[in-house]
Tab-separated table of C-alpha atoms in Angstrom:
chain	number	residue	atom	x	y	z
R	1	VAL	CA	23.287	-143.007	223.053
R	2	LEU	CA	24.361	-144.333	219.857
R	3	THR	CA	27.701	-142.783	220.789
R	4	VAL	CA	28.209	-144.751	223.944
R	5	ALA	CA	26.728	-147.611	222.667
R	6	THR	CA	29.408	-147.470	220.114
R	7	ALA	CA	32.382	-146.948	222.342
R	8	ALA	CA	30.930	-149.811	224.597
R	9	ALA	CA	30.881	-152.173	221.705
R	10	GLU	CA	34.858	-151.128	220.504
R	11	ALA	CA	35.910	-152.219	224.192
R	12	ALA	CA	33.945	-155.246	224.223
R	13	ARG	CA	35.467	-156.150	221.160
R	14	GLY	CA	38.993	-155.028	221.816
R	15	ASP	CA	39.139	-157.347	225.087
R	16	ALA	CA	39.919	-160.832	224.016
R	17	GLY	CA	39.151	-162.431	227.165
R	18	ASP	CA	36.273	-164.059	229.473
R	19	LEU	CA	32.600	-163.086	229.706
R	20	HIS	CA	33.771	-161.420	232.806
R	21	ALA	CA	36.433	-159.168	231.033
R	22	VAL	CA	34.376	-158.289	227.885
R	23	VAL	CA	31.366	-157.119	230.153
R	24	ARG	CA	33.396	-155.386	232.388
R	25	ALA	CA	35.420	-153.625	229.200
R	26	ALA	CA	32.314	-152.449	227.703
R	27	TYR	CA	30.874	-150.884	230.887
R	28	GLY	CA	34.074	-148.727	231.379
R	29	GLY	CA	33.944	-147.839	227.537
R	30	ALA	CA	30.324	-146.989	228.071
R	31	ARG	CA	30.986	-144.734	231.069
R	32	THR	CA	34.410	-142.562	229.509
R	33	ALA	CA	32.172	-141.901	226.490
R	34	LEU	CA	29.381	-140.383	228.470
R	35	GLU	CA	31.358	-138.541	230.117
R	36	ARG	CA	32.817	-136.483	226.941
R	37	THR	CA	29.016	-136.378	226.398
R	38	PRO	CA	28.689	-132.797	227.041
R	39	GLU	CA	32.170	-132.044	225.250
R	40	GLN	CA	29.846	-133.383	222.167
R	41	LEU	CA	26.496	-131.430	222.454
R	42	ALA	CA	26.299	-127.618	222.919
R	43	VAL	CA	23.069	-128.252	224.686
R	44	LEU	CA	24.439	-130.473	227.149
R	45	GLY	CA	27.441	-128.687	227.575
R	46	ARG	CA	25.005	-125.594	227.976
R	47	ALA	CA	23.134	-127.624	231.222
R	48	GLY	CA	26.080	-129.096	232.157
R	49	VAL	CA	24.814	-132.618	232.164
R	50	VAL	CA	26.042	-135.826	230.564
R	51	ASP	CA	23.305	-137.656	227.813
R	52	ALA	CA	20.673	-139.000	229.348
R	53	GLY	CA	19.922	-142.050	227.198
R	54	GLY	CA	23.505	-142.512	227.464
R	55	ARG	CA	23.343	-142.655	230.655
R	56	GLY	CA	20.247	-144.723	230.673
R	57	LEU	CA	22.887	-147.235	228.470
R	58	VAL	CA	25.266	-147.311	231.220
R	59	THR	CA	23.095	-148.339	233.954
R	60	VAL	CA	21.760	-151.615	231.863
R	61	LEU	CA	25.587	-152.301	230.949
R	62	GLY	CA	26.106	-151.285	234.900
R	63	ALA	CA	23.394	-153.955	235.661
R	64	LEU	CA	24.524	-156.652	233.232
R	65	LEU	CA	27.879	-156.642	234.992
R	66	GLU	CA	25.993	-156.872	238.321
R	67	ALA	CA	24.242	-159.956	237.037
R	68	VAL	CA	27.454	-161.822	235.075
R	69	THR	CA	30.647	-160.820	238.172
R	70	GLY	CA	28.144	-160.605	241.072
R	71	GLN	CA	29.642	-156.868	242.283
R	72	ALA	CA	28.174	-154.489	241.564
R	73	PRO	CA	29.513	-151.010	239.562
R	74	VAL	CA	31.849	-149.268	241.604
R	75	ARG	CA	29.950	-145.370	242.003
R	76	GLU	CA	32.405	-143.098	241.430
R	77	PRO	CA	31.228	-139.223	241.479
R	78	ARG	CA	32.011	-137.435	237.984
R	79	THR	CA	35.051	-135.903	237.587
R	80	GLY	CA	34.712	-133.902	234.797
R	81	PRO	CA	33.059	-130.340	233.437
R	82	GLY	CA	29.731	-132.392	233.211
R	83	LYS	CA	27.036	-133.182	236.519
R	84	ALA	CA	25.668	-136.131	235.998
R	85	ALA	CA	21.706	-136.230	234.901
R	86	ALA	CA	19.797	-136.908	237.341
R	87	PRO	CA	15.928	-139.330	236.747
R	88	VAL	CA	13.197	-138.046	236.677
R	89	ASP	CA	10.534	-140.174	239.002
R	90	GLY	CA	12.892	-142.494	239.304
R	91	GLY	CA	13.931	-142.808	236.333
R	92	SER	CA	16.055	-141.771	233.104
R	93	VAL	CA	14.604	-139.185	231.386
R	94	VAL	CA	13.150	-140.285	227.725
R	95	GLY	CA	10.615	-138.974	225.601
R	96	LEU	CA	10.236	-138.066	222.020
R	97	PRO	CA	13.549	-136.656	220.635
R	98	VAL	CA	12.321	-133.109	220.225
R	99	GLY	CA	15.202	-131.640	217.686
R	100	GLY	CA	16.895	-134.348	217.882
R	101	VAL	CA	19.192	-134.149	220.895
R	102	PRO	CA	18.073	-136.189	223.947
R	103	VAL	CA	16.368	-134.353	226.423
R	104	SER	CA	19.439	-134.638	229.506
R	105	ALA	CA	18.848	-133.065	233.486
R	106	GLY	CA	21.455	-131.477	235.400
R	107	ALA	CA	21.046	-131.567	239.677
R	108	ALA	CA	23.519	-132.352	241.904
R	109	ASP	CA	27.047	-133.806	241.465
R	110	GLY	CA	26.692	-137.946	241.707
R	111	PRO	CA	27.272	-141.016	240.343
R	112	LEU	CA	26.645	-142.316	237.030
R	113	ASP	CA	24.049	-144.829	238.289
R	114	CYS	CA	20.914	-144.298	238.830
R	115	PRO	CA	20.332	-144.208	243.282
R	116	GLU	CA	18.108	-146.262	244.539
R	117	GLU	CA	14.361	-146.145	244.124
R	118	ALA	CA	12.811	-143.185	246.550
R	119	GLY	CA	10.408	-145.158	249.387
R	120	GLY	CA	6.964	-143.729	249.100
R	121	GLY	CA	7.873	-141.013	251.806
R	122	GLY	CA	9.011	-138.404	249.104
R	123	PRO	CA	7.822	-135.207	248.143
R	124	ALA	CA	3.426	-134.662	247.581
R	125	PHE	CA	3.961	-132.918	244.403
R	126	GLU	CA	5.702	-132.092	241.152
R	127	VAL	CA	6.230	-128.746	239.596
R	128	ILE	CA	7.135	-128.235	236.482
R	129	TYR	CA	6.892	-125.448	233.699
R	130	LEU	CA	8.899	-123.491	230.875
R	131	LEU	CA	11.098	-120.867	231.958
R	132	GLU	CA	12.149	-117.202	230.542
R	133	ALA	CA	15.489	-116.702	232.461
R	134	ARG	CA	19.065	-115.674	232.240
R	135	ASP	CA	22.199	-117.641	233.397
R	136	GLU	CA	23.356	-116.298	236.211
R	137	GLN	CA	19.413	-116.393	237.288
R	138	VAL	CA	19.074	-119.870	236.968
R	139	ASP	CA	22.018	-120.588	238.174
R	140	ARG	CA	20.391	-118.797	242.244
R	141	LEU	CA	17.485	-120.744	240.537
R	142	ARG	CA	18.838	-124.428	240.941
R	143	ALA	CA	20.339	-123.812	244.005
R	144	ARG	CA	16.967	-122.607	245.340
R	145	LEU	CA	15.038	-125.654	244.430
R	146	ASP	CA	17.365	-127.844	244.858
R	147	ALA	CA	16.836	-126.996	248.765
R	148	LEU	CA	13.186	-127.629	248.647
R	149	GLY	CA	13.114	-130.582	247.164
R	150	ASP	CA	14.583	-133.140	244.869
R	151	SER	CA	14.387	-134.670	241.566
R	152	LEU	CA	15.477	-131.178	239.825
R	153	VAL	CA	16.158	-130.548	236.496
R	154	VAL	CA	17.464	-127.567	234.869
R	155	VAL	CA	17.571	-128.144	231.227
R	156	GLY	CA	17.633	-125.233	228.390
R	157	GLY	CA	19.574	-122.817	227.249
R	158	ASP	CA	19.327	-118.952	225.348
R	159	GLY	CA	16.696	-117.635	227.904
R	160	LEU	CA	14.641	-120.505	227.660
R	161	TRP	CA	14.626	-123.564	230.277
R	162	HIS	CA	12.726	-125.926	231.312
R	163	VAL	CA	11.936	-126.910	234.723
R	164	HIS	CA	10.998	-129.966	237.072
R	165	VAL	CA	11.239	-130.529	240.741
R	166	HIS	CA	9.392	-132.548	243.239
R	167	VAL	CA	8.535	-130.341	246.292
R	168	ASP	CA	6.461	-130.696	249.348
R	169	ASP	CA	5.444	-126.678	248.785
R	170	ALA	CA	4.889	-126.239	245.435
R	171	GLY	CA	4.277	-123.048	245.890
R	172	ALA	CA	7.609	-122.234	246.840
R	173	ALA	CA	8.927	-123.522	243.452
R	174	VAL	CA	6.534	-121.936	241.420
R	175	GLU	CA	7.330	-118.624	243.449
R	176	ALA	CA	11.036	-118.853	242.965
R	177	GLY	CA	10.729	-119.155	239.094
R	178	VAL	CA	9.027	-116.102	239.250
R	179	GLU	CA	12.291	-114.341	241.236
R	180	ALA	CA	14.506	-115.642	238.533
R	181	GLY	CA	12.421	-114.614	235.181
R	182	ARG	CA	8.658	-115.373	233.711
R	183	PRO	CA	8.145	-118.553	234.126
R	184	TYR	CA	4.523	-119.884	231.767
R	185	ARG	CA	2.691	-123.280	231.297
R	186	ILE	CA	3.066	-124.220	234.831
R	187	ARG	CA	1.854	-127.995	235.741
R	188	ILE	CA	1.621	-129.409	239.486
R	189	THR	CA	0.615	-132.963	239.553
R	190	HIS	CA	-0.439	-133.928	243.434
R	191	PHE	CA	1.196	-137.886	243.601
R	192	ALA	CA	-1.472	-138.598	245.997
R	193	THR	CA	-3.821	-137.851	243.463
R	194	GLU	CA	-2.266	-138.232	240.195
R	195	SER	CA	-4.718	-135.417	239.178
R	196	GLY	CA	-2.841	-132.445	237.680
R	197	HIS	CA	-3.700	-129.084	238.036
R	198	ASP	CA	-3.102	-126.304	235.334
R	199	VAL	CA	-2.163	-123.045	236.969
R	200	ARG	CA	-2.170	-120.037	235.122
R	201	VAL	CA	-0.061	-117.050	234.948
R	202	GLN	CA	0.090	-114.526	232.168
R	203	ALA	CA	3.426	-114.264	231.289
R	204	GLU	CA	5.565	-113.275	227.738
R	205	PRO	CA	4.655	-115.399	225.339
R	206	ALA	CA	7.385	-117.958	224.789
R	207	ARG	CA	10.471	-117.778	221.775
R	208	ARG	CA	8.617	-121.057	219.396
R	209	ALA	CA	6.204	-123.539	219.384
R	210	VAL	CA	4.536	-125.995	217.597
R	211	VAL	CA	1.010	-126.891	216.122
R	212	VAL	CA	-0.317	-130.146	215.000
R	213	VAL	CA	-3.585	-131.392	213.617
R	214	VAL	CA	-3.514	-134.871	214.265
R	215	PRO	CA	-6.513	-137.382	213.740
R	216	GLY	CA	-6.658	-138.759	216.738
R	217	ASP	CA	-6.692	-138.501	220.857
R	218	GLY	CA	-3.535	-141.201	221.018
R	219	LEU	CA	-1.339	-139.452	218.652
R	220	ALA	CA	-2.805	-136.141	220.218
R	221	GLY	CA	-1.241	-136.856	223.412
R	222	LEU	CA	2.025	-137.598	222.312
R	223	CYS	CA	2.174	-134.407	220.038
R	224	ALA	CA	1.035	-132.831	223.091
R	225	GLU	CA	4.190	-135.156	225.554
R	226	ALA	CA	6.447	-133.633	222.616
R	227	GLY	CA	5.811	-129.699	223.627
R	228	ALA	CA	3.296	-129.233	220.752
R	229	THR	CA	-0.417	-127.283	220.872
R	230	THR	CA	-2.323	-130.033	219.047
R	231	VAL	CA	-5.695	-129.595	217.166
R	232	ILE	CA	-7.761	-133.550	216.688
R	233	ALA	CA	-9.326	-133.779	213.258
R	234	ARG	CA	-12.162	-135.851	214.186
R	235	PRO	CA	-13.659	-137.931	211.372
R	236	GLY	CA	-15.514	-136.076	208.542
R	237	GLU	CA	-14.620	-132.614	210.777
R	238	PRO	CA	-11.446	-131.001	209.822
R	239	PRO	CA	-10.759	-128.433	211.643
R	240	ALA	CA	-11.751	-124.539	210.739
R	241	SER	CA	-8.975	-122.128	209.749
R	242	GLY	CA	-10.767	-120.232	213.142
R	243	GLU	CA	-9.764	-123.289	215.515
R	244	LEU	CA	-6.087	-123.165	213.957
R	245	VAL	CA	-5.995	-119.678	214.751
R	246	ASP	CA	-7.322	-120.189	217.765
R	247	ALA	CA	-4.212	-122.770	218.353
R	248	ILE	CA	-1.816	-120.202	217.509
R	249	ARG	CA	-2.842	-118.216	220.248
R	250	ARG	CA	-2.956	-120.791	222.963
R	251	ALA	CA	0.484	-121.840	222.207
R	252	HIS	CA	1.852	-118.731	223.120
R	253	ALA	CA	4.866	-118.323	220.967
R	254	ARG	CA	6.356	-115.213	219.132
R	255	GLU	CA	7.211	-117.741	216.490
R	256	VAL	CA	4.694	-120.652	215.372
R	257	VAL	CA	5.359	-123.612	213.535
R	258	LEU	CA	2.082	-124.847	211.618
R	259	LEU	CA	1.796	-128.857	210.619
R	260	PRO	CA	-1.357	-129.888	209.207
R	261	ASN	CA	-0.884	-132.925	208.782
R	262	ASP	CA	-3.415	-133.381	205.824
R	263	ALA	CA	-3.216	-132.086	201.831
R	264	ALA	CA	-6.919	-131.106	202.238
R	265	LEU	CA	-6.370	-128.904	204.792
R	266	ARG	CA	-3.440	-126.875	203.145
R	267	HIS	CA	-5.474	-123.601	202.267
R	268	THR	CA	-7.195	-123.966	205.574
R	269	ALA	CA	-3.913	-123.850	207.586
R	270	ALA	CA	-2.254	-121.078	205.203
R	271	ALA	CA	-5.426	-118.829	205.985
R	272	ALA	CA	-5.042	-119.405	209.842
R	273	ALA	CA	-1.444	-118.908	209.598
R	274	GLU	CA	-2.023	-115.340	207.088
R	275	GLN	CA	-5.001	-114.915	210.159
R	276	ALA	CA	-2.168	-114.748	212.970
R	277	ARG	CA	1.054	-113.201	211.295
R	278	THR	CA	-2.039	-110.129	211.132
R	279	GLU	CA	-1.738	-110.834	214.988
R	280	GLY	CA	2.108	-110.133	215.499
R	281	VAL	CA	2.511	-114.112	215.307
R	282	ARG	CA	5.095	-115.636	213.226
R	283	VAL	CA	3.988	-118.746	211.322
R	284	ALA	CA	6.103	-120.734	208.975
R	285	LEU	CA	4.051	-123.268	207.362
R	286	VAL	CA	5.457	-126.565	206.838
R	287	PRO	CA	2.861	-129.069	204.297
R	288	THR	CA	2.724	-132.107	205.992
R	289	ARG	CA	0.109	-133.982	203.940
R	290	ALA	CA	-0.058	-137.411	206.881
R	291	ALA	CA	0.241	-137.976	210.398
R	292	VAL	CA	3.479	-139.595	210.327
R	293	GLN	CA	4.651	-136.475	208.013
R	294	GLY	CA	4.010	-134.533	211.399
R	295	ILE	CA	6.065	-136.792	213.509
R	296	ALA	CA	8.631	-136.621	211.724
R	297	ALA	CA	9.313	-133.244	211.870
R	298	LEU	CA	8.161	-132.628	215.508
R	299	ALA	CA	11.310	-135.246	216.196
R	300	VAL	CA	14.088	-132.371	214.343
R	301	HIS	CA	12.383	-129.837	216.196
R	302	GLU	CA	14.763	-128.103	217.681
R	303	PRO	CA	13.853	-124.232	219.754
R	304	ASP	CA	17.412	-123.339	220.471
R	305	ARG	CA	18.156	-123.126	216.487
R	306	GLY	CA	17.530	-120.119	214.264
R	307	PHE	CA	13.252	-120.108	212.750
R	308	ASP	CA	14.580	-120.578	209.619
R	309	GLU	CA	16.629	-123.582	210.561
R	310	ASP	CA	14.756	-125.494	212.035
R	311	VAL	CA	12.044	-124.895	209.616
R	312	VAL	CA	14.206	-126.321	206.731
R	313	ALA	CA	15.176	-129.048	209.142
R	314	MET	CA	11.641	-129.887	209.936
R	315	THR	CA	10.598	-129.588	206.462
R	316	ALA	CA	13.199	-132.202	205.379
R	317	ALA	CA	12.328	-134.612	207.552
R	318	ALA	CA	8.057	-134.998	206.951
R	319	GLY	CA	9.590	-134.974	203.042
R	320	ALA	CA	11.281	-137.829	203.591
R	321	THR	CA	8.959	-139.751	204.801
R	322	ARG	CA	6.755	-141.868	202.628
R	323	TYR	CA	3.030	-142.458	203.754
R	324	ALA	CA	0.086	-144.683	203.740
R	325	GLU	CA	-2.739	-145.170	204.625
R	326	LEU	CA	-5.412	-148.427	204.605
R	327	ALA	CA	-9.456	-147.726	204.415
R	328	VAL	CA	-12.036	-149.232	203.903
R	329	ALA	CA	-14.285	-148.991	200.194
R	330	GLU	CA	-17.622	-147.943	201.221
R	331	HIS	CA	-19.709	-148.455	197.615
R	332	ARG	CA	-17.909	-150.252	194.586
R	333	SER	CA	-15.625	-147.854	191.995
R	334	TRP	CA	-12.860	-147.486	190.049
R	335	THR	CA	-10.047	-146.826	191.298
R	336	MET	CA	-6.056	-146.708	189.849
R	337	ALA	CA	-5.304	-150.144	191.206
R	338	GLY	CA	-8.401	-151.456	189.614
R	339	ILE	CA	-12.102	-152.373	190.271
R	340	CYS	CA	-12.663	-152.376	194.250
R	341	GLN	CA	-15.568	-153.669	195.784
R	342	ALA	CA	-18.038	-152.456	198.964
R	343	GLY	CA	-15.916	-154.363	201.608
R	344	ASP	CA	-12.723	-154.463	200.088
R	345	VAL	CA	-9.452	-153.211	202.197
R	346	LEU	CA	-7.722	-150.373	200.176
R	347	GLY	CA	-4.302	-149.327	200.243
R	348	LEU	CA	-3.186	-145.817	199.536
R	349	ILE	CA	0.019	-144.547	199.036
R	350	ASP	CA	1.060	-141.043	199.750
R	351	GLY	CA	-2.548	-140.299	198.364
R	352	ASP	CA	-3.351	-142.977	195.909
R	353	VAL	CA	-4.983	-146.210	196.044
R	354	ALA	CA	-1.967	-148.832	195.412
R	355	VAL	CA	-3.110	-151.608	197.114
R	356	ILE	CA	-6.673	-153.144	196.931
R	357	GLY	CA	-6.971	-156.423	200.065
R	358	ALA	CA	-9.678	-158.649	201.516
R	359	ASP	CA	-7.797	-158.153	205.124
R	360	VAL	CA	-6.236	-155.771	206.662
R	361	GLN	CA	-2.890	-157.644	207.928
R	362	ALA	CA	-2.214	-159.025	204.254
R	363	THR	CA	-3.024	-154.977	202.296
R	364	ALA	CA	-0.394	-153.861	204.873
R	365	ARG	CA	1.748	-156.460	204.322
R	366	THR	CA	1.925	-155.423	200.347
R	367	VAL	CA	1.674	-151.781	201.159
R	368	LEU	CA	5.154	-151.985	203.475
R	369	ASP	CA	6.454	-154.403	200.763
R	370	ARG	CA	6.344	-151.316	198.106
R	371	MET	CA	7.307	-149.034	200.075
R	372	LEU	CA	10.656	-150.810	201.513
R	373	ALA	CA	11.065	-151.757	197.700
R	374	ALA	CA	13.044	-147.929	197.582
R	375	GLY	CA	14.414	-148.266	200.861
R	376	GLY	CA	13.909	-147.112	204.409
R	377	GLU	CA	15.632	-146.921	207.799
R	378	LEU	CA	12.210	-146.845	210.033
R	379	VAL	CA	8.758	-147.788	209.942
R	380	THR	CA	5.749	-146.022	212.213
R	381	LEU	CA	2.972	-147.656	212.124
R	382	VAL	CA	-0.446	-145.913	214.213
R	383	LEU	CA	-2.908	-148.641	214.905
R	384	GLY	CA	-6.786	-147.259	214.698
R	385	GLU	CA	-8.997	-147.304	218.363
R	386	ASP	CA	-10.306	-150.493	216.657
R	387	VAL	CA	-7.277	-152.447	215.666
R	388	PRO	CA	-5.735	-154.899	217.851
R	389	ASP	CA	-2.108	-154.923	218.760
R	390	THR	CA	-1.968	-158.568	217.489
R	391	LEU	CA	-1.644	-156.571	214.223
R	392	ALA	CA	1.293	-154.650	215.177
R	393	ASP	CA	2.946	-157.588	216.370
R	394	ALA	CA	2.896	-159.036	213.357
R	395	LEU	CA	3.463	-156.741	210.901
R	396	GLU	CA	6.430	-155.506	212.675
R	397	GLU	CA	7.738	-158.870	212.713
R	398	TYR	CA	7.020	-159.400	209.183
R	399	VAL	CA	9.140	-155.998	208.844
R	400	ARG	CA	11.601	-157.692	210.740
R	401	GLU	CA	12.223	-161.002	208.684
R	402	GLY	CA	12.440	-158.627	205.027
R	403	HIS	CA	14.404	-156.130	206.299
R	404	LEU	CA	17.404	-156.623	209.088
R	405	ALA	CA	18.170	-153.397	208.946
R	406	VAL	CA	14.481	-151.641	209.016
R	407	ASP	CA	13.325	-150.805	213.322
R	408	THR	CA	9.763	-150.292	213.487
R	409	VAL	CA	7.890	-148.441	216.243
R	410	VAL	CA	3.707	-148.579	216.613
R	411	TYR	CA	1.477	-146.095	218.392
R	412	ARG	CA	-2.274	-146.356	219.304
R	413	GLY	CA	-3.649	-142.957	217.276
R	414	GLY	CA	-7.037	-143.700	218.932
R	415	HIS	CA	-10.632	-142.640	216.969
R	416	GLN	CA	-9.047	-142.224	213.763
R	417	ARG	CA	-10.921	-142.577	210.170
R	418	ALA	CA	-8.139	-145.071	208.849
R	419	PRO	CA	-8.092	-147.921	211.048
R	420	LEU	CA	-4.155	-147.762	210.269
R	421	LEU	CA	-1.219	-145.214	209.221
R	422	ILE	CA	2.079	-146.046	207.913
R	423	GLY	CA	5.037	-143.951	207.390
R	424	VAL	CA	8.490	-145.140	205.707
R	425	GLU	CA	11.829	-142.675	206.428
């Protein structure tokens, strides 16, 4: 998407005409760049699709063009080697970038712009599963699923594929997967009730999975959406090694990357990894010490590359993420930042008390100043269950005003020990 955005900016900068001409140039430059995305990323080329994030930007620029000129962009079919990415549920394919490559979708040839919203009479079920199959089998699967329904997404490579389709006959969609290879992690959702039903099929293990320990339900949902198997560490109840081993088994993969996200869990996670290895699972332990480091590691996870290379990339991303958290002192005590009183707000950076404050917002600002003094490009804020959204808004504005080149992302962590977790990458 950055490549497409850059091309749009350069095209707009090169046109010295009026507003209409500049917007039209930006749209044209973005479309041209989007056409080239299958040639720039191997995963897109293998799937025969354009980048979904880039396509989303082209759609936004197309809407801008229509708003400025009053004329809708010409909807031309693709002529290049890739197919237009199909929207999922009426929009672009979006999500936590897993493996550093935007998730893209491929279905039928069509215009680069998103189609009109479908009416309420669409297919009744959404079917999603992972599939181990050969490339030639996947080509036949695509044709069969395309005949069964719409919003078809089949993306992947090297024998592992992610399948998504909207159909009226969910059983037929699953049977098509069985005929093509080995489907697993099957999820069927009935749109009328919006309730999901897990269908468990005995299958061969997946190639690779990630197991993540998270401090609250909110991050558990975020990581699960990114494809990870999660273990929740509730306040005062750290998971035992047996729980981590069970999670590795549930991941049902030949290779597993384990992210403990807590320095205190290092030995527990090491014991779980050793136990899983005796059961024939190849396990790598990335020594993440905080949830924000785990998020950074998961963001660069790429199952298509070699196991060792993937582990190195995830370890590097975690190591490049400084972490902090806010806590409330329960009693008077000595700290590395001085003496704190019961009720004081403590700002811990990399595990050590660095700031003692009277309220959460002021303490968080001081912590951010100290962390960003060493540089940074992205601030991650994870809010506890009882923390108002206004705190995130205030801190995001504070970062924007003081550090123009730094972005901020906010997540809801749910019921977690710390009211606020901070990460700086």
